[in-house]
XYZ file of C-alpha atoms in Angstrom:
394
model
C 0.000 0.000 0.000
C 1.268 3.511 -0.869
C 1.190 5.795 2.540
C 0.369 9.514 1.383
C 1.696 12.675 2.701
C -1.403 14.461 1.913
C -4.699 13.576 0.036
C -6.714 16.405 -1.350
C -9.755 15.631 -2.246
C -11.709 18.222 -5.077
C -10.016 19.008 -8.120
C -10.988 22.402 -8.911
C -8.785 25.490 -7.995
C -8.286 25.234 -4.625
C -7.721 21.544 -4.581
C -5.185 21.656 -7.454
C -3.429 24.361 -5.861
C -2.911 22.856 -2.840
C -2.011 19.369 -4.795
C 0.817 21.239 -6.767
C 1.998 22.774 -3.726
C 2.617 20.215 -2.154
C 4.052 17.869 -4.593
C 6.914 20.981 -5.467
C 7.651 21.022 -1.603
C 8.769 17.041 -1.891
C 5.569 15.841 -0.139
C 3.802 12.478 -1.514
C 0.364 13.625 -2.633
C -2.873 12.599 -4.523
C -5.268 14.522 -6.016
C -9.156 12.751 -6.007
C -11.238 14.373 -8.456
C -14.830 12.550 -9.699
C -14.268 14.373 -13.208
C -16.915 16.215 -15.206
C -18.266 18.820 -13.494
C -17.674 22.079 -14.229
C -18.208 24.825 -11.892
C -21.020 27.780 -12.966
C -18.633 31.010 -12.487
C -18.512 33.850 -14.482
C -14.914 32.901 -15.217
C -13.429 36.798 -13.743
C -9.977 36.643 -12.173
C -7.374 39.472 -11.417
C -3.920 40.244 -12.702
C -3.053 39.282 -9.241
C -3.710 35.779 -9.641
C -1.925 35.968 -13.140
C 1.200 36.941 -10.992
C 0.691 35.081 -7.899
C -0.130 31.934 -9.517
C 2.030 32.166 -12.649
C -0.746 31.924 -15.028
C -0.022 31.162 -18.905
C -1.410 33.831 -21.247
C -3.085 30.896 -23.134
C -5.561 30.481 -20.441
C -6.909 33.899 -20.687
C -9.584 33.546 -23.035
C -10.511 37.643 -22.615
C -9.120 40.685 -21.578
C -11.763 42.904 -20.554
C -11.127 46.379 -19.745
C -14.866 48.206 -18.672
C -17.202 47.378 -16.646
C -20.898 48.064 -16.688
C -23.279 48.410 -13.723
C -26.853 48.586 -14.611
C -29.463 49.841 -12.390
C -33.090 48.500 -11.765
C -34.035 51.387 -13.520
C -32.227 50.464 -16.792
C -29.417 53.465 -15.651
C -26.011 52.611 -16.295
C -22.315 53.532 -15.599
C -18.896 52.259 -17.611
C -16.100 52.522 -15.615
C -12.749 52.184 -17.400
C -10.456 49.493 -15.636
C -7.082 51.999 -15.724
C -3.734 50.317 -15.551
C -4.989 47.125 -15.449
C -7.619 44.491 -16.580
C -10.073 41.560 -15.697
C -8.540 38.293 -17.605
C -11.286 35.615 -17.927
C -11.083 32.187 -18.124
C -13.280 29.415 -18.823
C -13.693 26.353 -15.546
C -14.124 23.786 -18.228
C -10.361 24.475 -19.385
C -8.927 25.895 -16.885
C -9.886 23.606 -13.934
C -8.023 20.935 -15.891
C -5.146 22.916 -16.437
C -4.805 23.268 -12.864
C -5.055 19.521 -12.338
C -2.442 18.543 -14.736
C 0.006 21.276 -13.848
C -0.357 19.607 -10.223
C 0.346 15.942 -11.750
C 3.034 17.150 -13.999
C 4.806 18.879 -10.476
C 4.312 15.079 -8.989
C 0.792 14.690 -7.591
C -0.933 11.428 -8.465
C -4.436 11.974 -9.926
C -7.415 9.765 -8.760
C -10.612 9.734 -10.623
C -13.408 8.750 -8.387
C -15.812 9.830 -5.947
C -14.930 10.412 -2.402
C -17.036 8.134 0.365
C -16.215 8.470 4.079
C -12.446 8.941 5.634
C -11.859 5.353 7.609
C -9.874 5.955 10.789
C -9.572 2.071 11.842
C -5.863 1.986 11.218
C -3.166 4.209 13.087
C -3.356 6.711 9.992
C -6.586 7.864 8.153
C -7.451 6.645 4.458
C -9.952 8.423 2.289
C -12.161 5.756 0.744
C -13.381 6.794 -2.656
C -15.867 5.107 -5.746
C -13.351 4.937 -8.157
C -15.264 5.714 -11.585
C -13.844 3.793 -14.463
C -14.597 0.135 -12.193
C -17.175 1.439 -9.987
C -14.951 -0.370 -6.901
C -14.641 0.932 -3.488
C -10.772 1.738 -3.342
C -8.708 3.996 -0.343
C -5.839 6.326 -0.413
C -3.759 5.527 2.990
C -2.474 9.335 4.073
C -1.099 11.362 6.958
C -3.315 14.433 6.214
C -6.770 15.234 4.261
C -7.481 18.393 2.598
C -11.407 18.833 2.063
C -11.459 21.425 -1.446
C -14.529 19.474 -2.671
C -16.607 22.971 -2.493
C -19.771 24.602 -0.930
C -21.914 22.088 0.968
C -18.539 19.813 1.355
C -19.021 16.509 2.457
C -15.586 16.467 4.106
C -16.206 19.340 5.890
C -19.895 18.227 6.591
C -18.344 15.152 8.194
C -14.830 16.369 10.091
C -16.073 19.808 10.976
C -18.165 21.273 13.181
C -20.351 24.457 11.942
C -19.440 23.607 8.269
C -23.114 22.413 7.488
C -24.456 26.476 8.535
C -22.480 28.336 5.829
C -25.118 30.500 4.179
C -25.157 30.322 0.225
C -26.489 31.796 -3.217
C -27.568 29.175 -5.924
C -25.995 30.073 -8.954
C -27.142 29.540 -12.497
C -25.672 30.252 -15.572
C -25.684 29.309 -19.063
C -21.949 29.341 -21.782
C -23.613 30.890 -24.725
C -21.649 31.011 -28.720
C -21.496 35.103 -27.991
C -21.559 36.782 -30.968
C -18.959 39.865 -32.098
C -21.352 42.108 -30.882
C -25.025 42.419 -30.373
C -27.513 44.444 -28.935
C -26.081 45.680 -25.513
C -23.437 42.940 -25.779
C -20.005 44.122 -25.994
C -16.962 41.308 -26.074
C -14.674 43.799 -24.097
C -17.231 44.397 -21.305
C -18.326 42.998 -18.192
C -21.853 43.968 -17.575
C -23.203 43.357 -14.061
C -27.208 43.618 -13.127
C -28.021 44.480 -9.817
C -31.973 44.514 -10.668
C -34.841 42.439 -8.313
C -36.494 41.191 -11.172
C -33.058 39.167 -12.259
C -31.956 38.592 -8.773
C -33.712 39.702 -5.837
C -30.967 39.831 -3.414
C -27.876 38.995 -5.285
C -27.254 40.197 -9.270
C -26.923 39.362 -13.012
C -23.452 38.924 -15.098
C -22.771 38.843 -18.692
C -19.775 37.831 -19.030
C -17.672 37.626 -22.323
C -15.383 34.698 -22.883
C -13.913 35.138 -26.370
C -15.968 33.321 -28.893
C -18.208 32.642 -25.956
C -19.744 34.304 -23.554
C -21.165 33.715 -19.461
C -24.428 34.563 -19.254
C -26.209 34.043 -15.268
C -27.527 35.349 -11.754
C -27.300 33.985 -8.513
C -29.758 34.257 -5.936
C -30.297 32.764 -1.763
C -34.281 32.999 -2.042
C -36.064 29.759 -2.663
C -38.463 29.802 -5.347
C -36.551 32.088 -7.677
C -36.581 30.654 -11.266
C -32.911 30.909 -11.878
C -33.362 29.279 -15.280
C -36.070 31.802 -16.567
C -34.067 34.829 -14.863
C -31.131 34.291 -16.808
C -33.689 33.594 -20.245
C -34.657 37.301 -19.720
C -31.382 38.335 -18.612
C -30.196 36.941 -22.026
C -33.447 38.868 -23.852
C -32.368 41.990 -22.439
C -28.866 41.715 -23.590
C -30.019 40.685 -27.239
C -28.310 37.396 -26.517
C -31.553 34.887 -26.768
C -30.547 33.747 -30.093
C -27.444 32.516 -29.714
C -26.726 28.722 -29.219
C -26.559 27.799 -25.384
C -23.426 25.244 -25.439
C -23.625 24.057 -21.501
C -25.980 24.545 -18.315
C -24.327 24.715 -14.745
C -25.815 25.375 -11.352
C -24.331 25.171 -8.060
C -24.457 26.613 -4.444
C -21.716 29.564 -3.564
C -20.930 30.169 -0.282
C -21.235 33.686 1.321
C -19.093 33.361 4.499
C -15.993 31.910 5.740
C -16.385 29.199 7.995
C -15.123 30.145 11.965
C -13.073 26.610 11.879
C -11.056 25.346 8.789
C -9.821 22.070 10.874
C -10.691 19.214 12.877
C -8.094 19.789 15.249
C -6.494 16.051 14.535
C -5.887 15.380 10.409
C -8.302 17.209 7.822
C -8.341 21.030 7.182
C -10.367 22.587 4.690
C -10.172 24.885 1.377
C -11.263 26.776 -1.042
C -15.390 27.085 -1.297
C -15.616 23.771 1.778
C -13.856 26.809 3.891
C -16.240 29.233 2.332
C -13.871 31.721 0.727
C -16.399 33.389 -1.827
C -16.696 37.371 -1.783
C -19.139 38.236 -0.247
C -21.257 41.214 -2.601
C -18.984 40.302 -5.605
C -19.339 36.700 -5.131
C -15.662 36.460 -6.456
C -14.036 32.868 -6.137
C -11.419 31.704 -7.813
C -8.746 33.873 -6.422
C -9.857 32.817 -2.899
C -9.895 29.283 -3.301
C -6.243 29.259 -4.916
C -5.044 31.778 -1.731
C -7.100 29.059 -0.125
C -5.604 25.689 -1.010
C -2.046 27.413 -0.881
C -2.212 28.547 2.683
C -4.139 24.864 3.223
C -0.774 23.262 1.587
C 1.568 25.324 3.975
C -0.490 24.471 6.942
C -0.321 20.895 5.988
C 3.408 20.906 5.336
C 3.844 22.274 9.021
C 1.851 19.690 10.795
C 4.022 16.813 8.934
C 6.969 18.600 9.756
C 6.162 19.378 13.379
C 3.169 16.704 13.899
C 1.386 18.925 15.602
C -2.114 19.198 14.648
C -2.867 22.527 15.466
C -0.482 23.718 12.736
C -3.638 22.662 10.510
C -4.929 25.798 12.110
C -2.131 27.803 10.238
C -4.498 27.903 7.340
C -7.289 30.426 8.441
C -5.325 32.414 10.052
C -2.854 33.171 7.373
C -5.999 33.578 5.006
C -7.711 36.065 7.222
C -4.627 37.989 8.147
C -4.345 39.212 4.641
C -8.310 39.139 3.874
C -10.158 39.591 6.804
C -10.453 43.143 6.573
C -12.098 42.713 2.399
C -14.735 40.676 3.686
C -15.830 42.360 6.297
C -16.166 45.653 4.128
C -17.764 43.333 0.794
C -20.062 42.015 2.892
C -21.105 45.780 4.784
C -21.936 46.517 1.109
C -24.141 43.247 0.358
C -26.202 44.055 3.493
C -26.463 47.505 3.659
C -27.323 47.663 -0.651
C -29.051 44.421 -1.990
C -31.671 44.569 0.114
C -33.925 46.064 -2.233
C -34.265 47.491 -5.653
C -34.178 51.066 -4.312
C -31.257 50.632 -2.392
C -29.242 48.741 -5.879
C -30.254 51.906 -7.251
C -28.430 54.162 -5.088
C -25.382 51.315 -5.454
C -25.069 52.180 -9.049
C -25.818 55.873 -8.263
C -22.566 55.365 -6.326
C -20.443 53.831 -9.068
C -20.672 57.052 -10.792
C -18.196 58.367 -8.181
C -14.889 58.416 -9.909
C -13.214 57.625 -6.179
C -15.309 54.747 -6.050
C -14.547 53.444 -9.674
C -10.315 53.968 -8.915
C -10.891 52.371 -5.645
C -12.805 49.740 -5.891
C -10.395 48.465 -9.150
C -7.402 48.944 -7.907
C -8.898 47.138 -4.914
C -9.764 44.462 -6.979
C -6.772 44.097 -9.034
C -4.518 44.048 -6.320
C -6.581 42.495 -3.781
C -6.297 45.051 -0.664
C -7.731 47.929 0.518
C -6.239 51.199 -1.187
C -5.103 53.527 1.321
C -3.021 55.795 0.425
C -6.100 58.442 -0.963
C -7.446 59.715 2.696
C -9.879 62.068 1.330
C -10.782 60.084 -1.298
C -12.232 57.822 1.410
C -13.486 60.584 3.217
C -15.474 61.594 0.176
C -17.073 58.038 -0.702
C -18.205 57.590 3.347
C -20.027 61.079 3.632
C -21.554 60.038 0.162
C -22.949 56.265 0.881
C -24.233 57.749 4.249
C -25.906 60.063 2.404
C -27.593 57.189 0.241
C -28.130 55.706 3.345
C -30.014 57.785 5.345
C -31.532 59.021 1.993
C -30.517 62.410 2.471
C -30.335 62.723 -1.672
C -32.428 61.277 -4.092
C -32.032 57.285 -5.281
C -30.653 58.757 -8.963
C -28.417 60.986 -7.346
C -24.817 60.676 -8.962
């Protein structure tokens, strides 16, 4: 029997960041992934994550360099992305990219579906459905990292809490996008924050080179996610074109308050919950998150203490703590209702708020090094606020 270092189990970015990690540190690692599904993301990543991550330019499938927020009302605001630009990718490719760049730096891949973790021996071992037999197999290891996103059954089963994480269902549909047509522009990102697409959450349209993201997310029950996005696609001039695949999937909101079992699993990526909150952005977290879950595990084997596993969180939230708290101020406190999203977007007319928010997003901290410019965007959302202007107010 081969004795792992580490098994992570969930293939997608976190999992396969954490797997590659790993294996270029010297530790003995597989990677369990059951294959074939594809995430529902709107495929938006920062050049942060291009230089963080090392990212080839033959995964970018899109540069896009404005952004469009679109009111309830139909109002709108582009805001030029300066000095920088969203890359987008597409999960279907890029996913696997991931994966084999993690076997290719000496992670074993497993295709299969993961079962239960059996803890009759001295050391754990992940039993899994492997899928080309259909056999109940295991993976003997020192360590487990759960990265088998939201609603994880690792962290379900080895963590306490991790079955309360609030989540938005997201739907959205990979269209053939067209050069242009009606609203639809290939260099844009055009986000919706309208009740009758998504009553608490929003809308994307997405462009992904010769094809294009097209979807809304919402937490309410009831919501027809699948017509939403059908009018969402009407109202971009979009309903024509050929839908080429259909994903849905729950995103979580929060971070979990415990990544670890305290003996031999810790979690990443979307099982920890590391999804912006308001922006719902992903994929950045969950590669910060299986790369801080890979250096927690490589302390724990080189220490063996468990509560190194506990490394993880806190070397996540030391760096993002502070983004989540403010992203998810701004969900509260403006998707509450159609009149408040207007008074968002009334807001992203602020030239402050478009340099700030980008260069925020770009780099992935808070910017601040403009004082007044801060000063200036508080005394105007309190205004909005307390509604001290008018909704339309710019």
């Amino acid at each position: 029997m081969i004795m792992f270092d580490v098994v992570v189990i969930g293939g997608g970015p976190s999992g396969a960041t954490a797997a590659e990690d790993l294996a270029r540190s010297g530790h003995s690692v597989a990677l369990l992934d059951r294959a074939g599904r594809i995430k529902p993301c709107g495929g938006a990543i920062p050049p942060r994550l291009i230089a963080d991550f090392d990212l080839p330019d033959d995964q970018l499938v899109a540069r896009i360099t404005t952004a469009r927020m679109i009111s309830p009302t139909g109002r709108h605001v582009d805001i030029p992305i300066e000095n920088g630009f969203v890359g987008m990718v597409d999960r279907k490719d890029f996913d696997e990219f991931l994966r084999a760049r993690a076997a290719g730096a000496g992670a074993t891949r497993v295709t299969g579906t993961y079962l239960r973790i059996d803890r009759s021996d001295a050391t754990p071992a992940v039993l899994y459905r492997d899928k080309a037999s259909g056999e109940e197999r295991r993976l003997d290891t020192r360590l487990i990292i759960g990265a088998d996103g939201a609603r994880s059954t690792v962290a379900r089963d080895e963590v306490p809490g991790a079955d309360r994480i609030p989540y938005v269902i997201a739907y959205h549909e990979i269209i053939e996008a067209p050069a242009a047509a009606g609203s639809y522009d290939p260099a844009r990102c055009d986000v919706i924050y309208d009740g009758a697409i998504s009553p608490d959450f929003y809308g994307w349209v997405f462009p992904h080179g010769k094809s294009a993201s097209v979807g809304m997310g919402s937490m309410m029950r009831g919501v027809d996610l699948k017509q939403a996005t059908a009018d969402l696609r009407a109202a971009s001039g979009l309903s024509d074109c050929a839908t080429l695949r259909r994903e849905g999937a729950p995103i979580p909101l929060k971070p979990l308050d415990r990544w670890d079992n305290g003996r031999d699993v810790v979690l990443a990526g979307d099982a920890a919950g590391v999804v912006a909150p308001s922006s719902g952005e992903g994929i950045y977290y969950a590669m910060v998150g299986g790369r801080v879950a890979a250096a927690a595990a490589s302390a724990c084997l080189a220490t063996g203490r468990a509560r190194d596993l506990k490394l993880a969180r806190q070397l996540f939230m030391r760096e993002h703590k502070t983004v989540f708290r403010v992203l998810a101020s701004m969900q509260n406190a403006y998707y509450r209702s159609d009149e408040r999203r207007e008074r968002f977007v009334s807001l992203c007319h602020d030239i402050d708020v478009q340099r700030l928010t980008f260069e925020a997003y770009m780099n992935k901290k808070l910017v601040r090094a403009r004082p007044m410019a801060h000063l200036r965007i508080g005394l105007k959302n309190l205004a909005h606020l307390t509604r001290l202007v008018p909704a339309t107010r710019i």
